[in-house]
PDB file of C-alpha atoms in Angstrom:
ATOM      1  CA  UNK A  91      60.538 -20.394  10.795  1.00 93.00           C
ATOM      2  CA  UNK A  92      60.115 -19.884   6.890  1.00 97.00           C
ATOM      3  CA  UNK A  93      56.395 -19.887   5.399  1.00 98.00           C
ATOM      4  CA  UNK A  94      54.353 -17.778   2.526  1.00 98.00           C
ATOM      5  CA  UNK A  95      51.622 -15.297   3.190  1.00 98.00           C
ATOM      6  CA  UNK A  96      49.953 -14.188   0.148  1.00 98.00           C
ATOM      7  CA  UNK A  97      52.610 -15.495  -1.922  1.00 98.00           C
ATOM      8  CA  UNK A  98      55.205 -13.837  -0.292  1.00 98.00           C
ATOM      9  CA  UNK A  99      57.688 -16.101   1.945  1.00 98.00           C
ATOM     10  CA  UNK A 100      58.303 -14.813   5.298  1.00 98.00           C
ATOM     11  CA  UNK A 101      60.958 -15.668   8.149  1.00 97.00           C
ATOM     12  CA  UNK A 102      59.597 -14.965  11.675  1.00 97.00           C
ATOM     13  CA  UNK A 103      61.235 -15.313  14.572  1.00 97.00           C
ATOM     14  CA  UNK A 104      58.706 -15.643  17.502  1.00 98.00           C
ATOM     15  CA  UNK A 105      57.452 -17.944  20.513  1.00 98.00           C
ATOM     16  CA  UNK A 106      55.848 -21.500  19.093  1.00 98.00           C
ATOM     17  CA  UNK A 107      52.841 -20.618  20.865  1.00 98.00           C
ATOM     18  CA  UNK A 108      51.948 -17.123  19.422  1.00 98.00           C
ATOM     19  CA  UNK A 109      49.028 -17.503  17.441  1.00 98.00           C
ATOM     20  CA  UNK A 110      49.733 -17.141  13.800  1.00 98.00           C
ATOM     21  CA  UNK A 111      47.168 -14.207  13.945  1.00 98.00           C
ATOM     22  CA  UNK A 112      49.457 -12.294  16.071  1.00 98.00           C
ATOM     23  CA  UNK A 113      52.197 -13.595  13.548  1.00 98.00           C
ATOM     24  CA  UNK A 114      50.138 -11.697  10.845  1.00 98.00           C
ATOM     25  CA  UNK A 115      49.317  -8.616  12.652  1.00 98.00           C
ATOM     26  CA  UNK A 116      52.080  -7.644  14.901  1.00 98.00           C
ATOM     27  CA  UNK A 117      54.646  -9.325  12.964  1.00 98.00           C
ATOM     28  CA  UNK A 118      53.776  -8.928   9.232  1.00 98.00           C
ATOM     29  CA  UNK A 119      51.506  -5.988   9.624  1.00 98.00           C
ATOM     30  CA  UNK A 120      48.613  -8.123   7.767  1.00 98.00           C
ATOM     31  CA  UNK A 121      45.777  -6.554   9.344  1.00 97.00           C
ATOM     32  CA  UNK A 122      42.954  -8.657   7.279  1.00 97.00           C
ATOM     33  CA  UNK A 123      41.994 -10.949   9.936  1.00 98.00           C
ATOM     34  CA  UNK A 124      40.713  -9.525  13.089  1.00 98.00           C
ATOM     35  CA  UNK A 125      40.759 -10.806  16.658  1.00 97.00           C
ATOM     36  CA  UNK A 126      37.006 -11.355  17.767  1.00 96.00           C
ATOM     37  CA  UNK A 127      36.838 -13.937  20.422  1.00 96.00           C
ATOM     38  CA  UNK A 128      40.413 -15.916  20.510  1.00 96.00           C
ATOM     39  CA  UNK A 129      38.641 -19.090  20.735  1.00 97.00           C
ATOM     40  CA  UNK A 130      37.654 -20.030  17.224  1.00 96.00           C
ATOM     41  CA  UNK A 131      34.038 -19.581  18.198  1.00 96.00           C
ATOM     42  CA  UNK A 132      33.621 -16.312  15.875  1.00 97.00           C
ATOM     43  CA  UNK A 133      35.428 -16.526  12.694  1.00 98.00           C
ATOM     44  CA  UNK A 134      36.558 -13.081  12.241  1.00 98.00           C
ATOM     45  CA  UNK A 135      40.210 -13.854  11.864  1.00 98.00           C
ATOM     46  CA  UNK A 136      39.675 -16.749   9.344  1.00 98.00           C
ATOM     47  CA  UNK A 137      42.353 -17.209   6.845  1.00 98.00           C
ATOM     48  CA  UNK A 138      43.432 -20.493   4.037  1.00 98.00           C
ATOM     49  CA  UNK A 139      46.058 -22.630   5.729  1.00 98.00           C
ATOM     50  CA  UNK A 140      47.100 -24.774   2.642  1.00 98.00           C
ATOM     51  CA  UNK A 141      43.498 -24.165   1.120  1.00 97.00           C
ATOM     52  CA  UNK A 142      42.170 -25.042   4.249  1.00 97.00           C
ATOM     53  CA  UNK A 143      40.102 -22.440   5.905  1.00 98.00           C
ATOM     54  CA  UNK A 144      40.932 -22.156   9.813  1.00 98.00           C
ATOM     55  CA  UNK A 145      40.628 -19.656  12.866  1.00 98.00           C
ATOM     56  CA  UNK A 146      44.642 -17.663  13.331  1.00 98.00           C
ATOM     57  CA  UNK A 147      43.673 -17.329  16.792  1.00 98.00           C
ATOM     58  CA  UNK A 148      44.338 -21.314  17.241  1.00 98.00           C
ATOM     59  CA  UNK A 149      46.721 -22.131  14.794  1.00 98.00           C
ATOM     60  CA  UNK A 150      50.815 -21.659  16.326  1.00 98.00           C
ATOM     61  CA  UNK A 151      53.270 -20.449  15.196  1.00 98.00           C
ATOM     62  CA  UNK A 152      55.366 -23.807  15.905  1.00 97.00           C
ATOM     63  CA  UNK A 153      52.759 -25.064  13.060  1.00 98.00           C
ATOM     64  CA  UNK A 154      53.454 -22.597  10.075  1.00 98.00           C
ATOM     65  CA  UNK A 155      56.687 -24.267   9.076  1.00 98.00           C
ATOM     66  CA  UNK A 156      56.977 -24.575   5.012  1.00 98.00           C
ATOM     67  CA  UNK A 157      53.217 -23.311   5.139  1.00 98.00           C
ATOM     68  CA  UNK A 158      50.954 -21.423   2.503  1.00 98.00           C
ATOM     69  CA  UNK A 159      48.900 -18.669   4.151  1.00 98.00           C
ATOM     70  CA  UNK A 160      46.280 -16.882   2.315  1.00 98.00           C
ATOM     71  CA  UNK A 161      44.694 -13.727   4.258  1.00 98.00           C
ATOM     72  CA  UNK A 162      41.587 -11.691   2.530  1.00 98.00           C
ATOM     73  CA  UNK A 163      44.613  -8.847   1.113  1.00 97.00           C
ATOM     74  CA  UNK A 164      45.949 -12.200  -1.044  1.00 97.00           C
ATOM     75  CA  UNK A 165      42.800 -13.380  -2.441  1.00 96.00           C
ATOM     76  CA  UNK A 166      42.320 -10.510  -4.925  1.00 93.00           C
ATOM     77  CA  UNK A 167      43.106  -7.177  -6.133  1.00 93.00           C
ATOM     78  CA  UNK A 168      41.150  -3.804  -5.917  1.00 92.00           C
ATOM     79  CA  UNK A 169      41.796  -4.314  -9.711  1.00 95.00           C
ATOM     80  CA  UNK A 170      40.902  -7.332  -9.768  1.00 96.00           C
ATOM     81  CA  UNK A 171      38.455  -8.823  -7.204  1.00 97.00           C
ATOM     82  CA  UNK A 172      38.348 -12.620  -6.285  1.00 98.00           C
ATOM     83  CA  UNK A 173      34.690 -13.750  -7.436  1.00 98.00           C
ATOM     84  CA  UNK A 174      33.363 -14.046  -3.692  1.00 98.00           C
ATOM     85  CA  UNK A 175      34.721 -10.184  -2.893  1.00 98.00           C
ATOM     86  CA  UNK A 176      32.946  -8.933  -6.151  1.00 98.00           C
ATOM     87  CA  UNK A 177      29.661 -11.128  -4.720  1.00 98.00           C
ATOM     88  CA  UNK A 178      29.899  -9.657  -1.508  1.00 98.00           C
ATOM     89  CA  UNK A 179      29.951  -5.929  -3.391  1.00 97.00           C
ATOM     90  CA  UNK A 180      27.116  -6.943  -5.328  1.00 98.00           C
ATOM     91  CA  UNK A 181      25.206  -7.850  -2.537  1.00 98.00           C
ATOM     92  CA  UNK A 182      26.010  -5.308  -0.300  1.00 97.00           C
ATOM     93  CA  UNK A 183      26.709  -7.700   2.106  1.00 97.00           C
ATOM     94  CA  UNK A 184      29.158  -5.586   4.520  1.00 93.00           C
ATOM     95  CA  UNK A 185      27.601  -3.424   6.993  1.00 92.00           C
ATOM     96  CA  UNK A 186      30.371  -2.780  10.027  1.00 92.00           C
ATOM     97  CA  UNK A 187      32.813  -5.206   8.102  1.00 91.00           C
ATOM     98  CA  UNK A 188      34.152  -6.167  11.259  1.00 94.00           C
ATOM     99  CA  UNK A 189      33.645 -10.413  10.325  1.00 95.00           C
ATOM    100  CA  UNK A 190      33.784  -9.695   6.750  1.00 96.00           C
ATOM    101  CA  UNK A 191      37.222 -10.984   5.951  1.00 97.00           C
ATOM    102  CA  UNK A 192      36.767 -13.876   8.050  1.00 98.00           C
ATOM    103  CA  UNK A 193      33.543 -14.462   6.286  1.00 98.00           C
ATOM    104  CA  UNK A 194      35.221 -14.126   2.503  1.00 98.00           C
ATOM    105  CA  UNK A 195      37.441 -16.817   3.370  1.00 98.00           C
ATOM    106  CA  UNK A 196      35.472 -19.244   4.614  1.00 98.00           C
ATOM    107  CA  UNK A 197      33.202 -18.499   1.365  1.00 98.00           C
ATOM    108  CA  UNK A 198      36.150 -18.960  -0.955  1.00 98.00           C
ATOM    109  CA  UNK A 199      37.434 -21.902   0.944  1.00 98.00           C
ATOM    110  CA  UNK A 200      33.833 -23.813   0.406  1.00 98.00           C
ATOM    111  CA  UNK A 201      33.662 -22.879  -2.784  1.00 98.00           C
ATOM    112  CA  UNK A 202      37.384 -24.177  -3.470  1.00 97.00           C
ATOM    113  CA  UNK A 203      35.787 -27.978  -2.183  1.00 96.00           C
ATOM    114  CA  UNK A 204      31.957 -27.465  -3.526  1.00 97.00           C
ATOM    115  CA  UNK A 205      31.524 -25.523  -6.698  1.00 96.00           C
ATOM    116  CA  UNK A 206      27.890 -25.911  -6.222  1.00 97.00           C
ATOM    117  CA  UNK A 207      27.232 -25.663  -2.481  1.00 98.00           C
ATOM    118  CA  UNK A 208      23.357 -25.907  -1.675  1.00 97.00           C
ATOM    119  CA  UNK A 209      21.985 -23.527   1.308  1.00 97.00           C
ATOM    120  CA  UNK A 210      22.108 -26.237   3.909  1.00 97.00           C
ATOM    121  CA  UNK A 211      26.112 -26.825   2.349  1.00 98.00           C
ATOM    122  CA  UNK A 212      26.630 -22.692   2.733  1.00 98.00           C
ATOM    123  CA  UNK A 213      25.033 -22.534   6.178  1.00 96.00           C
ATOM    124  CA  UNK A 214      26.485 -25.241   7.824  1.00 97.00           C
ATOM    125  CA  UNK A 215      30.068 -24.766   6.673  1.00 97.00           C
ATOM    126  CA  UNK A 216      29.362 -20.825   7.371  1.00 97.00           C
ATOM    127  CA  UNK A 217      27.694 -21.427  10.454  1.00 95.00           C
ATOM    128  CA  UNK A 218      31.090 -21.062  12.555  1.00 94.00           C
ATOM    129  CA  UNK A 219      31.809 -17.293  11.171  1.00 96.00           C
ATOM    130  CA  UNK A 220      29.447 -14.962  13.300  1.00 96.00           C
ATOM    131  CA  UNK A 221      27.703 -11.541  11.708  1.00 95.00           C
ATOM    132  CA  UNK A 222      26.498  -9.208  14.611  1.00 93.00           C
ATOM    133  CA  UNK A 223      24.658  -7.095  12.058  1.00 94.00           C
ATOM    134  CA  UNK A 224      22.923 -10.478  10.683  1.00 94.00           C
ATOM    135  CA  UNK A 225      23.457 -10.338   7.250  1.00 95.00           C
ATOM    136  CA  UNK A 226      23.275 -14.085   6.485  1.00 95.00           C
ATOM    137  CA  UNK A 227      21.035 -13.846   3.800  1.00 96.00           C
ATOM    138  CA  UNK A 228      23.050 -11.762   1.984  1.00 97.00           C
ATOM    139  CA  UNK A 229      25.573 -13.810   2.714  1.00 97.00           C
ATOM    140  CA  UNK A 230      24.204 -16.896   1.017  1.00 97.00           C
ATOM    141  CA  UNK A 231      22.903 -15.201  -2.172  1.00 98.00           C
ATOM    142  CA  UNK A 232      26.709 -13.707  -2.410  1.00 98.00           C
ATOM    143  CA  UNK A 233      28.348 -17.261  -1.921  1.00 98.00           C
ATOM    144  CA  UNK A 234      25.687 -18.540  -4.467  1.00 98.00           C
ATOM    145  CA  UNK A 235      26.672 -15.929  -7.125  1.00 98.00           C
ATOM    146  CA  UNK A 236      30.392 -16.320  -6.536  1.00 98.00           C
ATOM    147  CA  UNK A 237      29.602 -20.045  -7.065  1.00 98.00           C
ATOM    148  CA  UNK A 238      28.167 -19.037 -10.494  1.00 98.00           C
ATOM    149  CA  UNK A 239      30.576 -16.997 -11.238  1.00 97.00           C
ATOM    150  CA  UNK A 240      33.429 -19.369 -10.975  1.00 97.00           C
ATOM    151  CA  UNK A 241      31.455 -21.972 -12.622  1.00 95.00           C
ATOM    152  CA  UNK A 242      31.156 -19.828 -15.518  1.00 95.00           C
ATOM    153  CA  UNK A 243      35.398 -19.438 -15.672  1.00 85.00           C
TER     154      UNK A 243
END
């Protein structure tokens, strides 16, 4: 099956049933998203399916067919940070940075569909990605300055 990660297209050959986050990390050695719970209860392996944020541990590979795929190592550059990864640096969101790819996404996804999310819009559509350390406020006032941010482009 042919689809794009990060821009690049790919042609795996592997069971319809592997999770495309096993298609990322054993296969494409794109080690962004991590495995947390396999369920899609955690959100740590959160990547854009065609814009749309979803959990790799439930998505098949039978599914990624002509797909676009956008994992945190496609959304910017250490030279050139997407607005939500300069947030989250300005912030100081990260603390283990085990979720915090998972967490970018879903941040840049929302803010790809709401330019102006309010803090019930940021919790309840970040609700789903889990933070052990509990750095949800941080969170927020990161997705809130990205928000500016890309207003102001």
């Amino acid at each position: 099956m042919k689809f794009t990660v990060n821009g690049t297209e790919h042609e795996v050959s592997v069971e319809d049933d592997m999770p495309l986050l096993w298609v990322l990390r054993d296969e494409l050695n794109i080690t962004g998203p991590k495995y947390g719970c396999g369920i899609a209860q955690c959100g740590a392996c959160t990547v854009m399916l065609d814009g749309q944020a979803v959990r790799s541990c439930q998505v098949t590979a039978d599914e990624l067919e002509g797909t676009e795929v956008t994992t945190i190592e496609g959304l910017g550059t250490p030279d050139a940070l997407h607005a939500v990864q300069a947030a989250w640096v300005a912030h100081q969101v990260a603390q283990c940075g085990y979720c915090q790819s998972g967490q970018i996404m879903q941040a840049a996804a929302l803010l790809d569909m709401n330019d102006d999310p309010s803090d019930e819009d940021i919790d309840q559509v970040m609700s789903g990605n889990l933070c052990r350390c509990g750095t949800y406020p941080r969170i927020r006032a990161a997705v809130k300055t990205a928000a500016k941010t890309l207003q102001e482009a």
